Amino acid sequence: MKQGMRPVSGLGLAVLLWGLVIAPAVARAAEGENAGARAASTSLPFTAAPVAAFDTPWAIAFLDGEQMLITEKPGRMWLVSVRGQKIPVQNVPQVAYGGQNGLLDVAQSPDFAATGRVYFSYVEPGAGGSGLALARARLVKGEAAARLDDVDVIWRQLPKGQGSQPGGIIAFAPDGRHLFLTSGDRRRPETAQDPDIALGKVLRLNLDGSTPADNPMAGQGGVRAQVWTLGHRNPYGLAFAPDGKLWLHEMGPRGGDELNLIEPGRNYGWPLVSNGDNYDGTPIPRHATRPDLQAPALYWTPIVAPAGLAFYDGPLFPQWRNSALIGGLASRVLIRVTFDAAGAPHESDRWQMDNRIRDVAVSPDGAVWLIEDRSPGRLLRLTPR
Ligand SMILES: [Ca+2]
């Protein structure tokens, strides 16, 4: 021991450990980990084979081991084979296309095998501007053509207005009885905290668009009866993990992209708190200042601009099982997130792709599929190198 240093008592050591090691670790856990500064790897454990090309593709939805639906933001939908054959799908409603708005997500209904039903989201034009809409239809497939029959808009955001950041991601509950829809704030941040405006929310609906009786605010009627969670900015990822937990990612402003564990009735803070700042540099209070609001489980500063979220449970990449795969727009990366024994997410891999990645999907054979946010934007099939 050096002269002048006092011996550290057991209690002193405990206090020291608490201050230096334990408390910061607990604080980090409450805040979530910042994975933003990670460098992307150019050494890829997969080959990415181009299969087809599209005009600004937005979403991939596998129907079976042979075919998928792919939307294009300007308003087209395609039935696509795993070998790249493209069949146009007729009867897509008119969409309000521009910037981030247009034809958005597509998903097969839990009862697709029996009904042929698909769900899709888009920005719908109308009086006052445009608004997010959710429709379902029956997919009728032919040899050279396909179409949507019985198109039924089962939910729409009203009143319509202006703005980008529509959200629009569809996810079905594992029991197949409810659907979840993300709605972005459309650059009107204050709406995210207003339970009576369907912007900046995750909504939970019955499959016909009606309101489930067991939603957190079901008894209060109106928009708020459909709200599952609030305080979101621009969510372009929503998916159930194999263990049944629902995860969402959303874009922050300048910094503060978030991965959130979605639990009913919670408020995720936007725009009251963020781990990023406004685009003009003015600060926003951090999540840590408001423990009453749900902090992200993981966040990215600087941003990655997450888009697309798929949990991997296939045979081709056994080391990826139970991981979340996330595309990056501005960052042009594919991210793999793993979950520790306590369920906390950590970014395990970040691979450099050449272009903005808009969506991620996994086919039944375990291949990973990506689409690029550009025109032409490629459909890529990832298999182990
Ligand atoms: Ca938040």
mmCIF file with all atom_site columns, N, CA, C and O in Angstrom, residues 162-213:
data_model
loop_
_atom_site.group_PDB
_atom_site.id
_atom_site.type_symbol
_atom_site.label_atom_id
_atom_site.label_alt_id
_atom_site.label_comp_id
_atom_site.label_asym_id
_atom_site.label_entity_id
_atom_site.label_seq_id
_atom_site.pdbx_PDB_ins_code
_atom_site.Cartn_x
_atom_site.Cartn_y
_atom_site.Cartn_z
_atom_site.occupancy
_atom_site.B_iso_or_equiv
_atom_site.pdbx_formal_charge
_atom_site.auth_seq_id
_atom_site.auth_comp_id
_atom_site.auth_asym_id
_atom_site.auth_atom_id
_atom_site.pdbx_PDB_model_num
ATOM 1   N N  . GLN A 1 162 ? -50.809 16.511  -43.377 1.00 0.00 ? 162 GLN A N  1
ATOM 2   C CA . GLN A 1 162 ? -49.556 16.489  -44.133 1.00 0.00 ? 162 GLN A CA 1
ATOM 3   C C  . GLN A 1 162 ? -48.477 15.793  -43.313 1.00 0.00 ? 162 GLN A C  1
ATOM 4   O O  . GLN A 1 162 ? -48.642 15.543  -42.136 1.00 0.00 ? 162 GLN A O  1
ATOM 5   N N  . GLY A 1 163 ? -47.370 15.532  -43.984 1.00 0.00 ? 163 GLY A N  1
ATOM 6   C CA . GLY A 1 163 ? -46.192 15.087  -43.259 1.00 0.00 ? 163 GLY A CA 1
ATOM 7   C C  . GLY A 1 163 ? -45.706 13.714  -43.667 1.00 0.00 ? 163 GLY A C  1
ATOM 8   O O  . GLY A 1 163 ? -46.448 12.885  -44.188 1.00 0.00 ? 163 GLY A O  1
ATOM 9   N N  . SER A 1 164 ? -44.407 13.492  -43.425 1.00 0.00 ? 164 SER A N  1
ATOM 10  C CA . SER A 1 164 ? -43.804 12.187  -43.704 1.00 0.00 ? 164 SER A CA 1
ATOM 11  C C  . SER A 1 164 ? -43.874 11.339  -42.429 1.00 0.00 ? 164 SER A C  1
ATOM 12  O O  . SER A 1 164 ? -44.686 11.583  -41.562 1.00 0.00 ? 164 SER A O  1
ATOM 13  N N  . GLN A 1 165 ? -43.013 10.326  -42.328 1.00 0.00 ? 165 GLN A N  1
ATOM 14  C CA . GLN A 1 165 ? -42.960 9.464   -41.142 1.00 0.00 ? 165 GLN A CA 1
ATOM 15  C C  . GLN A 1 165 ? -44.298 8.794   -40.842 1.00 0.00 ? 165 GLN A C  1
ATOM 16  O O  . GLN A 1 165 ? -44.863 8.969   -39.756 1.00 0.00 ? 165 GLN A O  1
ATOM 17  N N  . PRO A 1 166 ? -44.811 8.009   -41.820 1.00 0.00 ? 166 PRO A N  1
ATOM 18  C CA . PRO A 1 166 ? -46.133 7.409   -41.617 1.00 0.00 ? 166 PRO A CA 1
ATOM 19  C C  . PRO A 1 166 ? -46.155 6.174   -40.727 1.00 0.00 ? 166 PRO A C  1
ATOM 20  O O  . PRO A 1 166 ? -47.225 5.763   -40.282 1.00 0.00 ? 166 PRO A O  1
ATOM 21  N N  . GLY A 1 167 ? -44.992 5.528   -40.477 1.00 0.00 ? 167 GLY A N  1
ATOM 22  C CA . GLY A 1 167 ? -45.056 4.217   -39.805 1.00 0.00 ? 167 GLY A CA 1
ATOM 23  C C  . GLY A 1 167 ? -45.683 3.202   -40.743 1.00 0.00 ? 167 GLY A C  1
ATOM 24  O O  . GLY A 1 167 ? -45.348 3.155   -41.926 1.00 0.00 ? 167 GLY A O  1
ATOM 25  N N  . GLY A 1 168 ? -46.635 2.403   -40.248 1.00 0.00 ? 168 GLY A N  1
ATOM 26  C CA . GLY A 1 168 ? -47.377 1.506   -41.126 1.00 0.00 ? 168 GLY A CA 1
ATOM 27  C C  . GLY A 1 168 ? -47.028 0.036   -41.027 1.00 0.00 ? 168 GLY A C  1
ATOM 28  O O  . GLY A 1 168 ? -47.492 -0.763  -41.846 1.00 0.00 ? 168 GLY A O  1
ATOM 29  N N  . ILE A 1 169 ? -46.227 -0.362  -40.023 1.00 0.00 ? 169 ILE A N  1
ATOM 30  C CA . ILE A 1 169 ? -45.832 -1.770  -39.923 1.00 0.00 ? 169 ILE A CA 1
ATOM 31  C C  . ILE A 1 169 ? -46.945 -2.599  -39.280 1.00 0.00 ? 169 ILE A C  1
ATOM 32  O O  . ILE A 1 169 ? -47.532 -2.196  -38.266 1.00 0.00 ? 169 ILE A O  1
ATOM 33  N N  . ILE A 1 170 ? -47.195 -3.764  -39.879 1.00 0.00 ? 170 ILE A N  1
ATOM 34  C CA . ILE A 1 170 ? -48.254 -4.680  -39.434 1.00 0.00 ? 170 ILE A CA 1
ATOM 35  C C  . ILE A 1 170 ? -47.603 -5.898  -38.779 1.00 0.00 ? 170 ILE A C  1
ATOM 36  O O  . ILE A 1 170 ? -46.658 -6.463  -39.316 1.00 0.00 ? 170 ILE A O  1
ATOM 37  N N  . ALA A 1 171 ? -48.118 -6.303  -37.618 1.00 0.00 ? 171 ALA A N  1
ATOM 38  C CA . ALA A 1 171 ? -47.668 -7.555  -36.993 1.00 0.00 ? 171 ALA A CA 1
ATOM 39  C C  . ALA A 1 171 ? -48.881 -8.250  -36.390 1.00 0.00 ? 171 ALA A C  1
ATOM 40  O O  . ALA A 1 171 ? -49.761 -7.584  -35.820 1.00 0.00 ? 171 ALA A O  1
ATOM 41  N N  . PHE A 1 172 ? -48.923 -9.564  -36.516 1.00 0.00 ? 172 PHE A N  1
ATOM 42  C CA . PHE A 1 172 ? -50.029 -10.337 -35.951 1.00 0.00 ? 172 PHE A CA 1
ATOM 43  C C  . PHE A 1 172 ? -49.600 -10.985 -34.643 1.00 0.00 ? 172 PHE A C  1
ATOM 44  O O  . PHE A 1 172 ? -48.479 -11.475 -34.524 1.00 0.00 ? 172 PHE A O  1
ATOM 45  N N  . ALA A 1 173 ? -50.519 -10.986 -33.683 1.00 0.00 ? 173 ALA A N  1
ATOM 46  C CA . ALA A 1 173 ? -50.241 -11.668 -32.413 1.00 0.00 ? 173 ALA A CA 1
ATOM 47  C C  . ALA A 1 173 ? -50.022 -13.150 -32.690 1.00 0.00 ? 173 ALA A C  1
ATOM 48  O O  . ALA A 1 173 ? -50.612 -13.707 -33.615 1.00 0.00 ? 173 ALA A O  1
ATOM 49  N N  . PRO A 1 174 ? -49.158 -13.801 -31.887 1.00 0.00 ? 174 PRO A N  1
ATOM 50  C CA . PRO A 1 174 ? -48.898 -15.227 -32.110 1.00 0.00 ? 174 PRO A CA 1
ATOM 51  C C  . PRO A 1 174 ? -50.169 -16.081 -32.086 1.00 0.00 ? 174 PRO A C  1
ATOM 52  O O  . PRO A 1 174 ? -50.216 -17.111 -32.760 1.00 0.00 ? 174 PRO A O  1
ATOM 53  N N  . ASP A 1 175 ? -51.189 -15.647 -31.357 1.00 0.00 ? 175 ASP A N  1
ATOM 54  C CA . ASP A 1 175 ? -52.429 -16.445 -31.323 1.00 0.00 ? 175 ASP A CA 1
ATOM 55  C C  . ASP A 1 175 ? -53.299 -16.212 -32.559 1.00 0.00 ? 175 ASP A C  1
ATOM 56  O O  . ASP A 1 175 ? -54.353 -16.837 -32.704 1.00 0.00 ? 175 ASP A O  1
ATOM 57  N N  . GLY A 1 176 ? -52.868 -15.293 -33.442 1.00 0.00 ? 176 GLY A N  1
ATOM 58  C CA . GLY A 1 176 ? -53.591 -15.064 -34.695 1.00 0.00 ? 176 GLY A CA 1
ATOM 59  C C  . GLY A 1 176 ? -54.917 -14.345 -34.537 1.00 0.00 ? 176 GLY A C  1
ATOM 60  O O  . GLY A 1 176 ? -55.702 -14.290 -35.478 1.00 0.00 ? 176 GLY A O  1
ATOM 61  N N  . ARG A 1 177 ? -55.182 -13.762 -33.374 1.00 0.00 ? 177 ARG A N  1
ATOM 62  C CA . ARG A 1 177 ? -56.498 -13.163 -33.145 1.00 0.00 ? 177 ARG A CA 1
ATOM 63  C C  . ARG A 1 177 ? -56.485 -11.638 -33.190 1.00 0.00 ? 177 ARG A C  1
ATOM 64  O O  . ARG A 1 177 ? -57.536 -11.016 -33.279 1.00 0.00 ? 177 ARG A O  1
ATOM 65  N N  . HIS A 1 178 ? -55.286 -11.044 -33.100 1.00 0.00 ? 178 HIS A N  1
ATOM 66  C CA . HIS A 1 178 ? -55.206 -9.581  -33.128 1.00 0.00 ? 178 HIS A CA 1
ATOM 67  C C  . HIS A 1 178 ? -54.079 -9.140  -34.033 1.00 0.00 ? 178 HIS A C  1
ATOM 68  O O  . HIS A 1 178 ? -53.142 -9.900  -34.277 1.00 0.00 ? 178 HIS A O  1
ATOM 69  N N  . LEU A 1 179 ? -54.177 -7.900  -34.487 1.00 0.00 ? 179 LEU A N  1
ATOM 70  C CA . LEU A 1 179 ? -53.064 -7.324  -35.244 1.00 0.00 ? 179 LEU A CA 1
ATOM 71  C C  . LEU A 1 179 ? -52.628 -6.025  -34.585 1.00 0.00 ? 179 LEU A C  1
ATOM 72  O O  . LEU A 1 179 ? -53.401 -5.352  -33.891 1.00 0.00 ? 179 LEU A O  1
ATOM 73  N N  . PHE A 1 180 ? -51.363 -5.722  -34.813 1.00 0.00 ? 180 PHE A N  1
ATOM 74  C CA . PHE A 1 180 ? -50.750 -4.495  -34.299 1.00 0.00 ? 180 PHE A CA 1
ATOM 75  C C  . PHE A 1 180 ? -50.293 -3.666  -35.496 1.00 0.00 ? 180 PHE A C  1
ATOM 76  O O  . PHE A 1 180 ? -49.778 -4.216  -36.482 1.00 0.00 ? 180 PHE A O  1
ATOM 77  N N  . LEU A 1 181 ? -50.474 -2.360  -35.404 1.00 0.00 ? 181 LEU A N  1
ATOM 78  C CA . LEU A 1 181 ? -50.115 -1.451  -36.488 1.00 0.00 ? 181 LEU A CA 1
ATOM 79  C C  . LEU A 1 181 ? -49.362 -0.267  -35.899 1.00 0.00 ? 181 LEU A C  1
ATOM 80  O O  . LEU A 1 181 ? -49.839 0.357   -34.941 1.00 0.00 ? 181 LEU A O  1
ATOM 81  N N  . THR A 1 182 ? -48.182 0.033   -36.465 1.00 0.00 ? 182 THR A N  1
ATOM 82  C CA . THR A 1 182 ? -47.479 1.230   -36.019 1.00 0.00 ? 182 THR A CA 1
ATOM 83  C C  . THR A 1 182 ? -47.963 2.429   -36.828 1.00 0.00 ? 182 THR A C  1
ATOM 84  O O  . THR A 1 182 ? -48.218 2.329   -38.026 1.00 0.00 ? 182 THR A O  1
ATOM 85  N N  . SER A 1 183 ? -48.078 3.559   -36.154 1.00 0.00 ? 183 SER A N  1
ATOM 86  C CA . SER A 1 183 ? -48.446 4.809   -36.807 1.00 0.00 ? 183 SER A CA 1
ATOM 87  C C  . SER A 1 183 ? -47.405 5.849   -36.425 1.00 0.00 ? 183 SER A C  1
ATOM 88  O O  . SER A 1 183 ? -47.186 6.112   -35.240 1.00 0.00 ? 183 SER A O  1
ATOM 89  N N  . GLY A 1 184 ? -46.724 6.422   -37.419 1.00 0.00 ? 184 GLY A N  1
ATOM 90  C CA . GLY A 1 184 ? -45.706 7.436   -37.146 1.00 0.00 ? 184 GLY A CA 1
ATOM 91  C C  . GLY A 1 184 ? -46.337 8.780   -36.813 1.00 0.00 ? 184 GLY A C  1
ATOM 92  O O  . GLY A 1 184 ? -47.535 8.977   -36.976 1.00 0.00 ? 184 GLY A O  1
ATOM 93  N N  . ASP A 1 185 ? -45.496 9.697   -36.372 1.00 0.00 ? 185 ASP A N  1
ATOM 94  C CA . ASP A 1 185 ? -46.038 11.001  -35.935 1.00 0.00 ? 185 ASP A CA 1
ATOM 95  C C  . ASP A 1 185 ? -46.245 11.974  -37.090 1.00 0.00 ? 185 ASP A C  1
ATOM 96  O O  . ASP A 1 185 ? -46.769 13.070  -36.881 1.00 0.00 ? 185 ASP A O  1
ATOM 97  N N  . ARG A 1 186 ? -45.811 11.586  -38.296 1.00 0.00 ? 186 ARG A N  1
ATOM 98  C CA . ARG A 1 186 ? -45.936 12.422  -39.492 1.00 0.00 ? 186 ARG A CA 1
ATOM 99  C C  . ARG A 1 186 ? -45.398 13.841  -39.266 1.00 0.00 ? 186 ARG A C  1
ATOM 100 O O  . ARG A 1 186 ? -45.932 14.827  -39.757 1.00 0.00 ? 186 ARG A O  1
ATOM 101 N N  . ARG A 1 187 ? -44.315 13.901  -38.509 1.00 0.00 ? 187 ARG A N  1
ATOM 102 C CA . ARG A 1 187 ? -43.606 15.146  -38.202 1.00 0.00 ? 187 ARG A CA 1
ATOM 103 C C  . ARG A 1 187 ? -44.492 16.139  -37.463 1.00 0.00 ? 187 ARG A C  1
ATOM 104 O O  . ARG A 1 187 ? -44.291 17.346  -37.553 1.00 0.00 ? 187 ARG A O  1
ATOM 105 N N  . ARG A 1 188 ? -45.462 15.599  -36.703 1.00 0.00 ? 188 ARG A N  1
ATOM 106 C CA . ARG A 1 188 ? -46.259 16.419  -35.780 1.00 0.00 ? 188 ARG A CA 1
ATOM 107 C C  . ARG A 1 188 ? -46.056 15.809  -34.396 1.00 0.00 ? 188 ARG A C  1
ATOM 108 O O  . ARG A 1 188 ? -46.878 15.043  -33.896 1.00 0.00 ? 188 ARG A O  1
ATOM 109 N N  . PRO A 1 189 ? -44.882 16.124  -33.776 1.00 0.00 ? 189 PRO A N  1
ATOM 110 C CA . PRO A 1 189 ? -44.448 15.390  -32.585 1.00 0.00 ? 189 PRO A CA 1
ATOM 111 C C  . PRO A 1 189 ? -45.470 15.375  -31.444 1.00 0.00 ? 189 PRO A C  1
ATOM 112 O O  . PRO A 1 189 ? -45.636 14.360  -30.770 1.00 0.00 ? 189 PRO A O  1
ATOM 113 N N  . GLU A 1 190 ? -46.164 16.501  -31.245 1.00 0.00 ? 190 GLU A N  1
ATOM 114 C CA . GLU A 1 190 ? -47.049 16.593  -30.084 1.00 0.00 ? 190 GLU A CA 1
ATOM 115 C C  . GLU A 1 190 ? -48.191 15.572  -30.155 1.00 0.00 ? 190 GLU A C  1
ATOM 116 O O  . GLU A 1 190 ? -48.762 15.200  -29.123 1.00 0.00 ? 190 GLU A O  1
ATOM 117 N N  . THR A 1 191 ? -48.499 15.089  -31.365 1.00 0.00 ? 191 THR A N  1
ATOM 118 C CA . THR A 1 191 ? -49.596 14.121  -31.495 1.00 0.00 ? 191 THR A CA 1
ATOM 119 C C  . THR A 1 191 ? -49.277 12.805  -30.789 1.00 0.00 ? 191 THR A C  1
ATOM 120 O O  . THR A 1 191 ? -50.185 12.084  -30.382 1.00 0.00 ? 191 THR A O  1
ATOM 121 N N  . ALA A 1 192 ? -47.973 12.499  -30.659 1.00 0.00 ? 192 ALA A N  1
ATOM 122 C CA . ALA A 1 192 ? -47.591 11.192  -30.107 1.00 0.00 ? 192 ALA A CA 1
ATOM 123 C C  . ALA A 1 192 ? -48.026 11.026  -28.662 1.00 0.00 ? 192 ALA A C  1
ATOM 124 O O  . ALA A 1 192 ? -48.157 9.907   -28.169 1.00 0.00 ? 192 ALA A O  1
ATOM 125 N N  . GLN A 1 193 ? -48.242 12.154  -27.954 1.00 0.00 ? 193 GLN A N  1
ATOM 126 C CA . GLN A 1 193 ? -48.675 12.092  -26.555 1.00 0.00 ? 193 GLN A CA 1
ATOM 127 C C  . GLN A 1 193 ? -50.189 12.254  -26.411 1.00 0.00 ? 193 GLN A C  1
ATOM 128 O O  . GLN A 1 193 ? -50.702 12.199  -25.281 1.00 0.00 ? 193 GLN A O  1
ATOM 129 N N  . ASP A 1 194 ? -50.897 12.484  -27.509 1.00 0.00 ? 194 ASP A N  1
ATOM 130 C CA . ASP A 1 194 ? -52.342 12.695  -27.447 1.00 0.00 ? 194 ASP A CA 1
ATOM 131 C C  . ASP A 1 194 ? -53.059 11.373  -27.730 1.00 0.00 ? 194 ASP A C  1
ATOM 132 O O  . ASP A 1 194 ? -53.040 10.886  -28.866 1.00 0.00 ? 194 ASP A O  1
ATOM 133 N N  . PRO A 1 195 ? -53.694 10.788  -26.719 1.00 0.00 ? 195 PRO A N  1
ATOM 134 C CA . PRO A 1 195 ? -54.298 9.460   -26.933 1.00 0.00 ? 195 PRO A CA 1
ATOM 135 C C  . PRO A 1 195 ? -55.479 9.482   -27.901 1.00 0.00 ? 195 PRO A C  1
ATOM 136 O O  . PRO A 1 195 ? -55.930 8.418   -28.324 1.00 0.00 ? 195 PRO A O  1
ATOM 137 N N  . ASP A 1 196 ? -55.955 10.668  -28.245 1.00 0.00 ? 196 ASP A N  1
ATOM 138 C CA . ASP A 1 196 ? -57.109 10.741  -29.138 1.00 0.00 ? 196 ASP A CA 1
ATOM 139 C C  . ASP A 1 196 ? -56.738 11.019  -30.591 1.00 0.00 ? 196 ASP A C  1
ATOM 140 O O  . ASP A 1 196 ? -57.603 11.262  -31.422 1.00 0.00 ? 196 ASP A O  1
ATOM 141 N N  . ILE A 1 197 ? -55.433 11.013  -30.884 1.00 0.00 ? 197 ILE A N  1
ATOM 142 C CA . ILE A 1 197 ? -54.970 11.140  -32.265 1.00 0.00 ? 197 ILE A CA 1
ATOM 143 C C  . ILE A 1 197 ? -54.133 9.901   -32.582 1.00 0.00 ? 197 ILE A C  1
ATOM 144 O O  . ILE A 1 197 ? -53.202 9.578   -31.844 1.00 0.00 ? 197 ILE A O  1
ATOM 145 N N  . ALA A 1 198 ? -54.461 9.239   -33.663 1.00 0.00 ? 198 ALA A N  1
ATOM 146 C CA . ALA A 1 198 ? -53.798 7.968   -33.988 1.00 0.00 ? 198 ALA A CA 1
ATOM 147 C C  . ALA A 1 198 ? -52.486 8.199   -34.726 1.00 0.00 ? 198 ALA A C  1
ATOM 148 O O  . ALA A 1 198 ? -52.242 7.638   -35.790 1.00 0.00 ? 198 ALA A O  1
ATOM 149 N N  . LEU A 1 199 ? -51.631 9.036   -34.165 1.00 0.00 ? 199 LEU A N  1
ATOM 150 C CA . LEU A 1 199 ? -50.285 9.261   -34.701 1.00 0.00 ? 199 LEU A CA 1
ATOM 151 C C  . LEU A 1 199 ? -49.301 9.037   -33.553 1.00 0.00 ? 199 LEU A C  1
ATOM 152 O O  . LEU A 1 199 ? -49.585 9.393   -32.404 1.00 0.00 ? 199 LEU A O  1
ATOM 153 N N  . GLY A 1 200 ? -48.135 8.464   -33.890 1.00 0.00 ? 200 GLY A N  1
ATOM 154 C CA . GLY A 1 200 ? -47.140 8.192   -32.855 1.00 0.00 ? 200 GLY A CA 1
ATOM 155 C C  . GLY A 1 200 ? -47.593 7.105   -31.889 1.00 0.00 ? 200 GLY A C  1
ATOM 156 O O  . GLY A 1 200 ? -47.298 7.179   -30.697 1.00 0.00 ? 200 GLY A O  1
ATOM 157 N N  . LYS A 1 201 ? -48.291 6.091   -32.415 1.00 0.00 ? 201 LYS A N  1
ATOM 158 C CA . LYS A 1 201 ? -48.893 5.056   -31.585 1.00 0.00 ? 201 LYS A CA 1
ATOM 159 C C  . LYS A 1 201 ? -48.577 3.668   -32.130 1.00 0.00 ? 201 LYS A C  1
ATOM 160 O O  . LYS A 1 201 ? -48.233 3.499   -33.298 1.00 0.00 ? 201 LYS A O  1
ATOM 161 N N  . VAL A 1 202 ? -48.750 2.668   -31.259 1.00 0.00 ? 202 VAL A N  1
ATOM 162 C CA . VAL A 1 202 ? -48.996 1.301   -31.714 1.00 0.00 ? 202 VAL A CA 1
ATOM 163 C C  . VAL A 1 202 ? -50.451 1.017   -31.402 1.00 0.00 ? 202 VAL A C  1
ATOM 164 O O  . VAL A 1 202 ? -50.896 1.222   -30.263 1.00 0.00 ? 202 VAL A O  1
ATOM 165 N N  . LEU A 1 203 ? -51.195 0.584   -32.418 1.00 0.00 ? 203 LEU A N  1
ATOM 166 C CA . LEU A 1 203 ? -52.605 0.268   -32.250 1.00 0.00 ? 203 LEU A CA 1
ATOM 167 C C  . LEU A 1 203 ? -52.779 -1.247  -32.239 1.00 0.00 ? 203 LEU A C  1
ATOM 168 O O  . LEU A 1 203 ? -52.015 -1.975  -32.886 1.00 0.00 ? 203 LEU A O  1
ATOM 169 N N  . ARG A 1 204 ? -53.758 -1.704  -31.480 1.00 0.00 ? 204 ARG A N  1
ATOM 170 C CA . ARG A 1 204 ? -54.099 -3.135  -31.477 1.00 0.00 ? 204 ARG A CA 1
ATOM 171 C C  . ARG A 1 204 ? -55.561 -3.271  -31.893 1.00 0.00 ? 204 ARG A C  1
ATOM 172 O O  . ARG A 1 204 ? -56.448 -2.643  -31.286 1.00 0.00 ? 204 ARG A O  1
ATOM 173 N N  . LEU A 1 205 ? -55.773 -4.062  -32.930 1.00 0.00 ? 205 LEU A N  1
ATOM 174 C CA . LEU A 1 205 ? -57.098 -4.211  -33.527 1.00 0.00 ? 205 LEU A CA 1
ATOM 175 C C  . LEU A 1 205 ? -57.454 -5.685  -33.656 1.00 0.00 ? 205 LEU A C  1
ATOM 176 O O  . LEU A 1 205 ? -56.569 -6.547  -33.730 1.00 0.00 ? 205 LEU A O  1
ATOM 177 N N  . ASN A 1 206 ? -58.756 -5.962  -33.721 1.00 0.00 ? 206 ASN A N  1
ATOM 178 C CA . ASN A 1 206 ? -59.192 -7.287  -34.155 1.00 0.00 ? 206 ASN A CA 1
ATOM 179 C C  . ASN A 1 206 ? -58.925 -7.416  -35.649 1.00 0.00 ? 206 ASN A C  1
ATOM 180 O O  . ASN A 1 206 ? -58.677 -6.425  -36.344 1.00 0.00 ? 206 ASN A O  1
ATOM 181 N N  . LEU A 1 207 ? -58.992 -8.641  -36.171 1.00 0.00 ? 207 LEU A N  1
ATOM 182 C CA . LEU A 1 207 ? -58.626 -8.859  -37.572 1.00 0.00 ? 207 LEU A CA 1
ATOM 183 C C  . LEU A 1 207 ? -59.565 -8.147  -38.543 1.00 0.00 ? 207 LEU A C  1
ATOM 184 O O  . LEU A 1 207 ? -59.195 -7.905  -39.695 1.00 0.00 ? 207 LEU A O  1
ATOM 185 N N  . ASP A 1 208 ? -60.778 -7.786  -38.092 1.00 0.00 ? 208 ASP A N  1
ATOM 186 C CA . ASP A 1 208 ? -61.690 -7.058  -38.973 1.00 0.00 ? 208 ASP A CA 1
ATOM 187 C C  . ASP A 1 208 ? -61.589 -5.544  -38.765 1.00 0.00 ? 208 ASP A C  1
ATOM 188 O O  . ASP A 1 208 ? -62.372 -4.786  -39.333 1.00 0.00 ? 208 ASP A O  1
ATOM 189 N N  . GLY A 1 209 ? -60.624 -5.091  -37.947 1.00 0.00 ? 209 GLY A N  1
ATOM 190 C CA . GLY A 1 209 ? -60.428 -3.662  -37.735 1.00 0.00 ? 209 GLY A CA 1
ATOM 191 C C  . GLY A 1 209 ? -61.182 -3.112  -36.534 1.00 0.00 ? 209 GLY A C  1
ATOM 192 O O  . GLY A 1 209 ? -60.997 -1.952  -36.168 1.00 0.00 ? 209 GLY A O  1
ATOM 193 N N  . SER A 1 210 ? -62.019 -3.930  -35.938 1.00 0.00 ? 210 SER A N  1
ATOM 194 C CA . SER A 1 210 ? -62.758 -3.457  -34.760 1.00 0.00 ? 210 SER A CA 1
ATOM 195 C C  . SER A 1 210 ? -61.843 -3.439  -33.537 1.00 0.00 ? 210 SER A C  1
ATOM 196 O O  . SER A 1 210 ? -60.708 -3.913  -33.583 1.00 0.00 ? 210 SER A O  1
ATOM 197 N N  . THR A 1 211 ? -62.353 -2.866  -32.448 1.00 0.00 ? 211 THR A N  1
ATOM 198 C CA . THR A 1 211 ? -61.529 -2.633  -31.263 1.00 0.00 ? 211 THR A CA 1
ATOM 199 C C  . THR A 1 211 ? -61.646 -3.784  -30.271 1.00 0.00 ? 211 THR A C  1
ATOM 200 O O  . THR A 1 211 ? -62.752 -4.116  -29.841 1.00 0.00 ? 211 THR A O  1
ATOM 201 N N  . PRO A 1 212 ? -60.509 -4.384  -29.875 1.00 0.00 ? 212 PRO A N  1
ATOM 202 C CA . PRO A 1 212 ? -60.565 -5.456  -28.872 1.00 0.00 ? 212 PRO A CA 1
ATOM 203 C C  . PRO A 1 212 ? -61.048 -4.924  -27.528 1.00 0.00 ? 212 PRO A C  1
ATOM 204 O O  . PRO A 1 212 ? -60.664 -3.836  -27.099 1.00 0.00 ? 212 PRO A O  1
ATOM 205 N N  . ALA A 1 213 ? -61.870 -5.705  -26.856 1.00 0.00 ? 213 ALA A N  1
ATOM 206 C CA . ALA A 1 213 ? -62.455 -5.262  -25.585 1.00 0.00 ? 213 ALA A CA 1
ATOM 207 C C  . ALA A 1 213 ? -61.423 -5.204  -24.462 1.00 0.00 ? 213 ALA A C  1
ATOM 208 O O  . ALA A 1 213 ? -61.673 -4.575  -23.427 1.00 0.00 ? 213 ALA A O  1
#
